Amino acid sequence: DAVLLASSVEGLPNVLLEGFAMEKACVSTIVGGTPEIVVEGKTGFLCQPRDVEGLAEAMKKLCAAGPEECIKMGKVGREYILGKMDKATQFDAYLDFFTRLKLEVAQKTDPRPTMGINGFGRIGRLVFRAAMANPDIRVKAVNDPFMDLKYMVYQLKY
């Protein structure tokens, strides 16, 4: 038994966490946070989103690994999520991150707020243009894994 996730967009999918909680090996597309928990050959196998042949190959690798190796992958996945994905560990990590971020902001010489934009669709472009028109805001990053940089430039230009 195994878990298969063939999504093109995800955050950190609960279905994979639940699969590992049940000690199941996982096959997943490389989206969102899946590479954080599905480690190639250790907890399962990965492929690119929308790659039917790659998904089939990942499934073949899992089948070729055999039942004993799949059980081992599921156990390794469970150990990982119990050690790294529990709420107490995550909350402590968030607290540490925001404490360090607060110190970094306090030491920053540029007082303007910094923003990142996740997605460069219609709304992302509107936010980006509004931020660029406001001298009191800095845009630090734009994240859109599905868009080529040249196409981003084209969209900004026109």
Coordinates of N, CA, C and O in Angstrom, one line a residue:
D1 N 0.8 -1.2 0.0 CA 0.0 0.0 0.0 C 0.9 1.2 0.0 O 1.9 1.3 0.7
A2 N 0.4 2.3 -0.7 CA 1.1 3.5 -0.8 C 0.2 4.7 -1.0 O -1.0 4.5 -1.2
V3 N 0.7 5.9 -0.9 CA -0.1 7.1 -1.2 C 0.4 7.7 -2.4 O 1.6 7.9 -2.6
L4 N -0.5 8.2 -3.3 CA -0.1 8.8 -4.6 C -0.8 10.2 -4.6 O -2.0 10.3 -4.4
L5 N 0.0 11.3 -4.8 CA -0.5 12.6 -4.9 C 0.0 13.2 -6.3 O 1.2 13.3 -6.5
A6 N -0.9 13.4 -7.2 CA -0.6 13.9 -8.5 C -1.2 15.3 -8.7 O -1.9 15.6 -9.7
S7 N -0.8 16.2 -7.8 CA -1.3 17.6 -7.9 C -0.4 18.5 -8.7 O 0.8 18.2 -8.7
S8 N -0.9 19.6 -9.2 CA -0.1 20.6 -9.8 C 0.2 21.8 -8.9 O 1.1 22.6 -9.2
V9 N -0.7 21.9 -7.9 CA -0.5 23.0 -6.9 C -0.9 22.5 -5.5 O -1.9 21.9 -5.3
E10 N 0.0 22.7 -4.6 CA -0.2 22.3 -3.2 C 0.6 23.2 -2.3 O 1.5 23.9 -2.7
G11 N 0.3 23.2 -1.0 CA 1.2 23.8 0.0 C 2.0 22.7 0.6 O 2.9 22.1 -0.1
L12 N 1.7 22.2 1.8 CA 2.2 21.0 2.3 C 1.0 20.1 2.5 O 0.3 20.2 3.5
P13 N 0.9 19.1 1.6 CA -0.4 18.4 1.6 C -0.6 17.5 2.8 O 0.3 16.7 3.1
N14 N -1.7 17.6 3.4 CA -2.1 16.8 4.6 C -2.1 15.3 4.2 O -1.8 14.5 5.0
V15 N -2.5 15.0 2.9 CA -2.7 13.6 2.6 C -1.3 12.9 2.7 O -1.3 11.7 3.0
L16 N -0.2 13.6 2.4 CA 1.1 12.9 2.5 C 1.5 12.8 4.0 O 2.0 11.7 4.4
L17 N 1.2 13.8 4.8 CA 1.4 13.7 6.2 C 0.6 12.5 6.8 O 1.1 11.7 7.6
E18 N -0.6 12.4 6.4 CA -1.5 11.3 6.9 C -1.0 10.0 6.4 O -1.0 9.0 7.1
G19 N -0.5 9.9 5.2 CA 0.1 8.7 4.6 C 1.3 8.2 5.4 O 1.4 7.1 5.8
F20 N 2.2 9.2 5.7 CA 3.3 8.8 6.5 C 2.9 8.5 8.0 O 3.5 7.6 8.6
A21 N 1.9 9.1 8.5 CA 1.4 8.8 9.8 C 0.9 7.3 9.9 O 1.0 6.6 10.9
M22 N 0.5 6.8 8.7 CA 0.0 5.4 8.6 C 1.2 4.5 8.1 O 0.9 3.4 7.7
E23 N 2.4 5.1 8.0 CA 3.6 4.3 7.6 C 3.5 3.8 6.1 O 3.9 2.7 5.8
K24 N 3.0 4.7 5.3 CA 2.9 4.4 3.9 C 3.9 5.2 3.1 O 4.1 6.3 3.3
A25 N 4.6 4.5 2.1 CA 5.5 5.2 1.2 C 4.6 6.1 0.3 O 3.4 5.8 0.1
C26 N 5.2 7.2 -0.2 CA 4.5 8.1 -1.0 C 5.1 8.4 -2.3 O 6.3 8.5 -2.4
V27 N 4.3 8.6 -3.3 CA 4.7 9.1 -4.6 C 4.0 10.4 -4.8 O 2.8 10.5 -4.6
S28 N 4.7 11.4 -5.2 CA 4.1 12.7 -5.3 C 4.8 13.6 -6.4 O 6.0 13.4 -6.7
T29 N 4.0 14.5 -6.9 CA 4.6 15.6 -7.7 C 5.4 16.6 -6.9 O 5.1 16.7 -5.7
I30 N 6.3 17.2 -7.4 CA 7.2 18.2 -6.7 C 6.4 19.5 -6.7 O 6.6 20.3 -7.7
V31 N 5.6 19.7 -5.7 CA 4.8 20.9 -5.6 C 4.8 21.4 -4.2 O 4.9 20.6 -3.3
G32 N 4.8 22.7 -3.9 CA 4.8 23.2 -2.6 C 5.9 22.6 -1.7 O 7.0 22.6 -2.1
G33 N 5.5 22.1 -0.6 CA 6.4 21.6 0.4 C 6.6 20.1 0.3 O 7.2 19.5 1.2
T34 N 6.2 19.4 -0.8 CA 6.3 18.0 -0.9 C 7.8 17.5 -0.8 O 8.0 16.5 -0.1
P35 N 8.7 18.2 -1.4 CA 10.1 17.7 -1.3 C 10.7 17.8 0.2 O 11.7 17.2 0.4
E36 N 10.0 18.5 1.0 CA 10.4 18.5 2.4 C 10.2 17.2 3.1 O 10.8 16.9 4.1
I37 N 9.1 16.5 2.7 CA 8.8 15.2 3.4 C 8.9 14.0 2.5 O 9.2 12.9 3.0
V38 N 8.8 14.1 1.2 CA 9.0 13.0 0.3 C 10.4 13.1 -0.2 O 10.7 13.9 -1.1
V39 N 11.3 12.2 0.3 CA 12.7 12.3 0.0 C 12.9 11.1 -1.0 O 12.7 9.9 -0.6
E40 N 13.4 11.4 -2.1 CA 13.6 10.5 -3.2 C 14.4 9.2 -2.7 O 15.5 9.3 -2.3
G41 N 13.7 8.1 -2.8 CA 14.3 6.8 -2.5 C 14.3 6.5 -1.0 O 14.7 5.4 -0.6
K42 N 14.0 7.5 -0.2 CA 14.0 7.2 1.3 C 12.6 7.1 1.9 O 12.4 6.3 2.8
T43 N 11.7 8.1 1.5 CA 10.3 8.0 2.0 C 9.4 7.8 0.8 O 8.2 7.7 1.1
G44 N 9.9 7.8 -0.4 CA 9.0 7.7 -1.6 C 9.7 8.2 -2.8 O 11.0 8.2 -2.9
F45 N 8.9 8.6 -3.8 CA 9.5 9.0 -5.1 C 8.7 10.2 -5.6 O 7.6 10.4 -5.3
L46 N 9.5 11.1 -6.3 CA 8.9 12.4 -6.8 C 9.0 12.5 -8.3 O 9.8 11.8 -8.9
C47 N 8.1 13.3 -8.8 CA 8.2 13.6 -10.3 C 7.7 15.1 -10.5 O 7.1 15.7 -9.5
Q48 N 7.9 15.6 -11.6 CA 7.5 17.0 -11.9 C 5.9 17.0 -12.1 O 5.3 16.0 -12.5
P49 N 5.3 18.1 -11.8 CA 3.9 18.2 -12.0 C 3.5 18.2 -13.5 O 4.3 18.6 -14.3
R50 N 2.4 17.6 -13.8 CA 1.9 17.5 -15.1 C 2.7 16.6 -16.0 O 2.7 16.8 -17.2
D51 N 3.6 15.8 -15.4 CA 4.4 14.9 -16.2 C 3.9 13.4 -16.0 O 4.3 12.7 -15.1
V52 N 3.1 13.0 -17.0 CA 2.4 11.7 -16.9 C 3.5 10.6 -16.9 O 3.5 9.7 -16.1
E53 N 4.5 10.7 -17.8 CA 5.5 9.7 -17.9 C 6.4 9.7 -16.6 O 6.7 8.6 -16.1
G54 N 6.7 10.9 -16.1 CA 7.5 10.9 -14.9 C 6.7 10.3 -13.7 O 7.3 9.6 -12.8
L55 N 5.4 10.5 -13.6 CA 4.6 9.9 -12.6 C 4.6 8.4 -12.7 O 4.7 7.7 -11.7
A56 N 4.4 8.0 -13.9 CA 4.4 6.5 -14.2 C 5.8 5.9 -13.8 O 5.8 4.8 -13.1
E57 N 6.9 6.6 -14.1 CA 8.2 6.2 -13.7 C 8.4 6.1 -12.1 O 8.9 5.1 -11.6
A58 N 7.9 7.1 -11.5 CA 7.9 7.1 -10.0 C 7.1 6.0 -9.4 O 7.6 5.3 -8.5
M59 N 6.0 5.7 -10.0 CA 5.2 4.6 -9.5 C 5.9 3.2 -9.8 O 5.9 2.3 -9.0
K60 N 6.5 3.1 -11.0 CA 7.3 1.9 -11.3 C 8.5 1.7 -10.3 O 8.7 0.6 -9.9
K61 N 9.1 2.8 -9.9 CA 10.2 2.7 -9.0 C 9.7 2.2 -7.6 O 10.4 1.4 -7.0
L62 N 8.5 2.7 -7.2 CA 8.0 2.3 -6.0 C 7.6 0.8 -6.0 O 8.0 0.0 -5.1
C63 N 7.0 0.3 -7.1 CA 6.7 -1.1 -7.3 C 8.0 -1.9 -7.3 O 8.1 -3.0 -6.7
A64 N 9.0 -1.4 -8.0 CA 10.3 -2.2 -8.1 C 11.0 -2.3 -6.8 O 11.8 -3.2 -6.6
A65 N 10.7 -1.3 -5.9 CA 11.4 -1.4 -4.6 C 11.0 -2.6 -3.8 O 11.7 -3.1 -2.9
G66 N 9.8 -3.0 -4.0 CA 9.2 -4.2 -3.3 C 8.6 -3.9 -2.0 O 8.8 -2.8 -1.4
P67 N 7.8 -4.8 -1.5 CA 7.0 -4.5 -0.3 C 7.8 -4.2 0.9 O 7.5 -3.3 1.7
E68 N 9.0 -4.9 1.1 CA 9.8 -4.6 2.3 C 10.3 -3.2 2.3 O 10.4 -2.5 3.3
E69 N 10.8 -2.8 1.2 CA 11.4 -1.4 1.1 C 10.3 -0.4 1.2 O 10.5 0.7 1.8
C70 N 9.1 -0.7 0.7 CA 8.0 0.3 0.8 C 7.6 0.5 2.3 O 7.3 1.6 2.8
I71 N 7.6 -0.7 3.0 CA 7.3 -0.6 4.5 C 8.4 0.2 5.2 O 8.1 1.1 6.0
K72 N 9.6 0.0 4.8 CA 10.7 0.8 5.4 C 10.6 2.3 5.1 O 10.8 3.1 6.0
M73 N 10.3 2.6 3.8 CA 10.0 4.0 3.5 C 8.9 4.6 4.3 O 9.0 5.8 4.7
G74 N 7.8 3.9 4.5 CA 6.7 4.4 5.3 C 7.1 4.7 6.7 O 6.8 5.7 7.3
K75 N 7.9 3.8 7.3 CA 8.4 3.9 8.6 C 9.3 5.2 8.8 O 9.2 5.9 9.7
V76 N 10.2 5.3 7.8 CA 11.1 6.5 7.8 C 10.3 7.8 7.7 O 10.6 8.8 8.4
G77 N 9.3 7.8 6.8 CA 8.4 8.9 6.7 C 7.7 9.3 8.0 O 7.6 10.4 8.4
R78 N 7.2 8.2 8.6 CA 6.5 8.5 9.9 C 7.5 9.0 11.0 O 7.1 10.0 11.7
E79 N 8.7 8.5 11.1 CA 9.7 9.0 12.0 C 10.0 10.4 11.7 O 10.1 11.2 12.6
Y80 N 10.1 10.8 10.4 CA 10.4 12.2 10.1 C 9.3 13.1 10.5 O 9.6 14.1 11.1
I81 N 8.1 12.8 10.1 CA 7.0 13.7 10.5 C 6.8 13.8 12.0 O 6.4 14.9 12.5
L82 N 7.0 12.7 12.7 CA 6.8 12.8 14.1 C 7.9 13.7 14.8 O 7.6 14.4 15.7
G83 N 9.1 13.6 14.2 CA 10.2 14.4 14.7 C 10.2 15.9 14.3 O 10.6 16.8 15.0
K84 N 9.7 16.2 13.1 CA 9.8 17.5 12.5 C 8.4 18.2 12.3 O 8.4 19.4 12.1
M85 N 7.4 17.5 12.2 CA 6.1 18.1 11.8 C 5.1 18.2 12.9 O 3.9 18.5 12.6
D86 N 5.5 17.9 14.1 CA 4.5 18.1 15.2 C 4.3 19.6 15.5 O 5.2 20.4 15.3
K87 N 3.2 19.9 16.1 CA 2.9 21.3 16.3 C 3.8 22.0 17.3 O 4.2 23.1 17.0
A88 N 4.3 21.3 18.3 CA 5.2 22.0 19.2 C 6.5 22.3 18.5 O 7.0 23.5 18.7
T89 N 7.0 21.4 17.7 CA 8.3 21.7 17.0 C 8.1 22.9 16.0 O 8.9 23.8 15.9
Q90 N 6.9 22.8 15.3 CA 6.7 23.9 14.3 C 6.4 25.2 15.0 O 7.0 26.2 14.5
F91 N 5.7 25.2 16.1 CA 5.5 26.5 16.7 C 6.8 27.1 17.3 O 7.0 28.3 17.2
D92 N 7.6 26.2 17.8 CA 8.9 26.7 18.3 C 9.8 27.2 17.1 O 10.4 28.3 17.3
A93 N 9.7 26.6 16.0 CA 10.5 27.0 14.8 C 9.9 28.4 14.3 O 10.7 29.3 13.9
Y94 N 8.6 28.5 14.3 CA 8.0 29.8 13.9 C 8.4 30.9 14.9 O 8.8 32.0 14.4
L95 N 8.3 30.6 16.1 CA 8.7 31.6 17.1 C 10.2 32.1 17.0 O 10.5 33.2 17.0
D96 N 11.0 31.1 16.7 CA 12.4 31.4 16.5 C 12.6 32.2 15.2 O 13.4 33.2 15.2
F97 N 11.9 31.8 14.2 CA 12.0 32.6 12.9 C 11.6 34.0 13.1 O 12.3 34.9 12.7
F98 N 10.4 34.2 13.7 CA 9.9 35.6 13.9 C 10.8 36.4 14.9 O 10.9 37.6 14.7
T99 N 11.4 35.8 15.8 CA 12.3 36.5 16.8 C 13.5 37.0 16.0 O 13.9 38.1 16.1
R100 N 14.1 36.1 15.1 CA 15.2 36.5 14.3 C 14.8 37.6 13.3 O 15.6 38.5 13.1
L101 N 13.6 37.4 12.8 CA 13.2 38.4 11.8 C 13.0 39.8 12.5 O 13.4 40.8 11.9
K102 N 12.4 39.8 13.7 CA 12.3 41.0 14.4 C 13.6 41.7 14.6 O 13.8 42.9 14.5
L103 N 14.6 40.9 15.0 CA 16.0 41.5 15.2 C 16.5 42.0 13.9 O 17.2 43.1 13.9
E104 N 16.3 41.3 12.8 CA 16.8 41.7 11.5 C 16.2 43.0 11.1 O 16.9 43.9 10.6
V105 N 14.9 43.1 11.3 CA 14.2 44.3 11.0 C 14.6 45.5 11.8 O 14.8 46.6 11.3
A106 N 14.9 45.3 13.1 CA 15.3 46.3 14.0 C 16.7 46.8 13.6 O 17.0 48.0 13.8
Q107 N 17.5 46.0 13.0 CA 18.9 46.4 12.6 C 18.9 47.0 11.2 O 19.9 47.5 10.7
K108 N 17.8 46.9 10.5 CA 17.7 47.3 9.1 C 17.9 48.8 9.0 O 17.3 49.5 9.8
T109 N 18.6 49.3 8.0 CA 18.8 50.7 7.9 C 17.6 51.3 7.0 O 17.3 52.5 7.2
D110 N 17.0 50.6 6.2 CA 15.9 51.0 5.3 C 14.6 50.8 6.1 O 14.2 49.7 6.3
P111 N 14.0 51.9 6.5 CA 12.8 51.7 7.4 C 11.5 51.3 6.6 O 10.5 51.0 7.2
R112 N 11.6 51.3 5.3 CA 10.4 50.9 4.5 C 10.0 49.5 4.7 O 10.8 48.6 4.8
P113 N 8.7 49.2 4.8 CA 8.3 47.8 4.9 C 8.6 47.1 3.6 O 8.7 47.6 2.5
T114 N 9.0 45.8 3.8 CA 9.3 44.9 2.7 C 8.2 43.9 2.4 O 7.7 43.4 3.4
M115 N 7.9 43.7 1.2 CA 6.8 42.7 0.9 C 7.3 41.7 -0.1 O 8.2 42.0 -1.0
G116 N 6.7 40.5 -0.1 CA 6.9 39.5 -1.1 C 5.6 39.2 -1.7 O 4.6 39.3 -1.1
I117 N 5.6 38.9 -3.0 CA 4.3 38.6 -3.7 C 4.4 37.1 -4.1 O 5.3 36.7 -4.8
N118 N 3.4 36.4 -3.7 CA 3.3 35.0 -4.1 C 2.2 34.8 -5.2 O 1.1 34.9 -5.0
G119 N 2.7 34.6 -6.4 CA 1.9 34.5 -7.6 C 1.9 35.8 -8.4 O 1.8 36.9 -7.8
F120 N 2.0 35.6 -9.7 CA 2.1 36.8 -10.5 C 1.0 36.8 -11.6 O 1.1 37.2 -12.7
G121 N -0.2 36.3 -11.1 CA -1.4 36.4 -11.9 C -1.9 37.8 -11.9 O -1.2 38.8 -11.6
R122 N -3.2 38.0 -12.2 CA -3.8 39.3 -12.3 C -3.6 40.1 -11.0 O -3.2 41.2 -11.0
I123 N -4.0 39.5 -9.9 CA -3.9 40.2 -8.6 C -2.4 40.4 -8.2 O -2.1 41.5 -7.7
G124 N -1.6 39.5 -8.4 CA -0.1 39.7 -8.1 C 0.5 40.8 -8.8 O 1.2 41.6 -8.3
R125 N 0.1 40.9 -10.1 CA 0.6 42.1 -10.9 C 0.1 43.4 -10.5 O 0.8 44.4 -10.4
L126 N -1.2 43.4 -10.1 CA -1.8 44.7 -9.5 C -1.1 45.1 -8.3 O -0.8 46.3 -8.1
V127 N -0.9 44.1 -7.4 CA -0.2 44.4 -6.1 C 1.2 44.9 -6.4 O 1.7 45.9 -5.8
F128 N 1.9 44.3 -7.3 CA 3.3 44.7 -7.7 C 3.3 46.1 -8.2 O 4.1 46.9 -7.8
R129 N 2.4 46.4 -9.1 CA 2.4 47.8 -9.7 C 2.1 48.8 -8.6 O 2.7 49.9 -8.6
A130 N 1.1 48.5 -7.7 CA 0.8 49.4 -6.7 C 2.0 49.6 -5.7 O 2.2 50.8 -5.3
A131 N 2.7 48.5 -5.4 CA 3.8 48.7 -4.5 C 4.9 49.5 -5.2 O 5.6 50.3 -4.5
M132 N 5.2 49.2 -6.5 CA 6.2 50.0 -7.2 C 5.9 51.5 -7.3 O 6.8 52.3 -7.4
A133 N 4.6 51.8 -7.3 CA 4.2 53.2 -7.4 C 4.3 53.9 -6.1 O 4.2 55.1 -6.0
N134 N 4.5 53.1 -5.0 CA 4.5 53.7 -3.6 C 6.0 53.7 -3.2 O 6.5 52.6 -2.9
P135 N 6.6 54.8 -3.0 CA 8.0 54.9 -2.7 C 8.3 54.4 -1.2 O 9.4 54.2 -0.8
D136 N 7.2 54.2 -0.4 CA 7.3 53.8 1.0 C 7.4 52.3 1.1 O 7.5 51.8 2.2
I137 N 7.3 51.5 0.0 CA 7.2 50.1 0.1 C 8.3 49.5 -0.8 O 8.6 50.0 -1.9
R138 N 9.0 48.4 -0.3 CA 10.0 47.7 -1.1 C 9.4 46.3 -1.4 O 8.9 45.6 -0.6
V139 N 9.6 45.9 -2.7 CA 9.2 44.5 -3.1 C 10.5 43.7 -3.0 O 11.4 44.1 -3.8
K140 N 10.5 42.7 -2.2 CA 11.8 41.9 -2.0 C 11.8 40.7 -3.0 O 12.8 40.3 -3.5
A141 N 10.6 40.1 -3.2 CA 10.6 38.9 -4.0 C 9.2 38.7 -4.7 O 8.2 39.2 -4.1
V142 N 9.2 38.1 -5.8 CA 8.0 37.7 -6.5 C 8.2 36.2 -6.8 O 9.1 35.8 -7.4
N143 N 7.2 35.4 -6.3 CA 7.3 33.9 -6.5 C 6.2 33.5 -7.3 O 5.0 33.7 -7.0
D144 N 6.5 32.9 -8.5 CA 5.5 32.2 -9.3 C 6.2 31.1 -10.1 O 6.8 31.4 -11.1
P145 N 6.2 29.9 -9.5 CA 7.0 28.8 -10.1 C 6.5 28.4 -11.5 O 7.2 27.7 -12.2
F146 N 5.3 28.8 -11.9 CA 4.7 28.4 -13.1 C 5.0 29.4 -14.3 O 4.4 29.3 -15.3
M147 N 5.7 30.5 -14.0 CA 5.9 31.5 -15.0 C 7.4 31.8 -15.3 O 8.2 31.9 -14.4
D148 N 7.7 31.8 -16.5 CA 9.0 32.1 -17.0 C 9.3 33.6 -16.8 O 8.5 34.5 -16.9
L149 N 10.6 33.9 -16.5 CA 11.0 35.3 -16.2 C 10.7 36.2 -17.4 O 10.2 37.3 -17.2
K150 N 11.0 35.7 -18.6 CA 10.8 36.6 -19.7 C 9.3 36.9 -19.9 O 8.9 38.0 -20.2
Y151 N 8.4 36.0 -19.5 CA 7.0 36.2 -19.6 C 6.6 37.2 -18.5 O 5.7 38.1 -18.8
M152 N 7.2 37.1 -17.4 CA 6.9 38.1 -16.3 C 7.2 39.5 -16.8 O 6.5 40.5 -16.6
V153 N 8.4 39.7 -17.4 CA 8.8 41.0 -17.9 C 7.8 41.5 -19.0 O 7.4 42.6 -19.0
Y154 N 7.4 40.6 -19.8 CA 6.5 40.9 -20.9 C 5.2 41.4 -20.2 O 4.6 42.4 -20.7
Q155 N 4.7 40.7 -19.2 CA 3.4 41.1 -18.6 C 3.6 42.5 -17.9 O 2.6 43.2 -17.9
L156 N 4.7 42.7 -17.3 CA 4.9 44.0 -16.7 C 5.0 45.2 -17.7 O 4.5 46.2 -17.5
K157 N 5.6 44.8 -18.8 CA 5.8 45.8 -19.9 C 4.4 46.2 -20.5 O 4.2 47.4 -20.8
Y158 N 3.5 45.2 -20.7 CA 2.3 45.5 -21.4 C 1.1 45.3 -20.4 O 0.0 45.2 -20.6

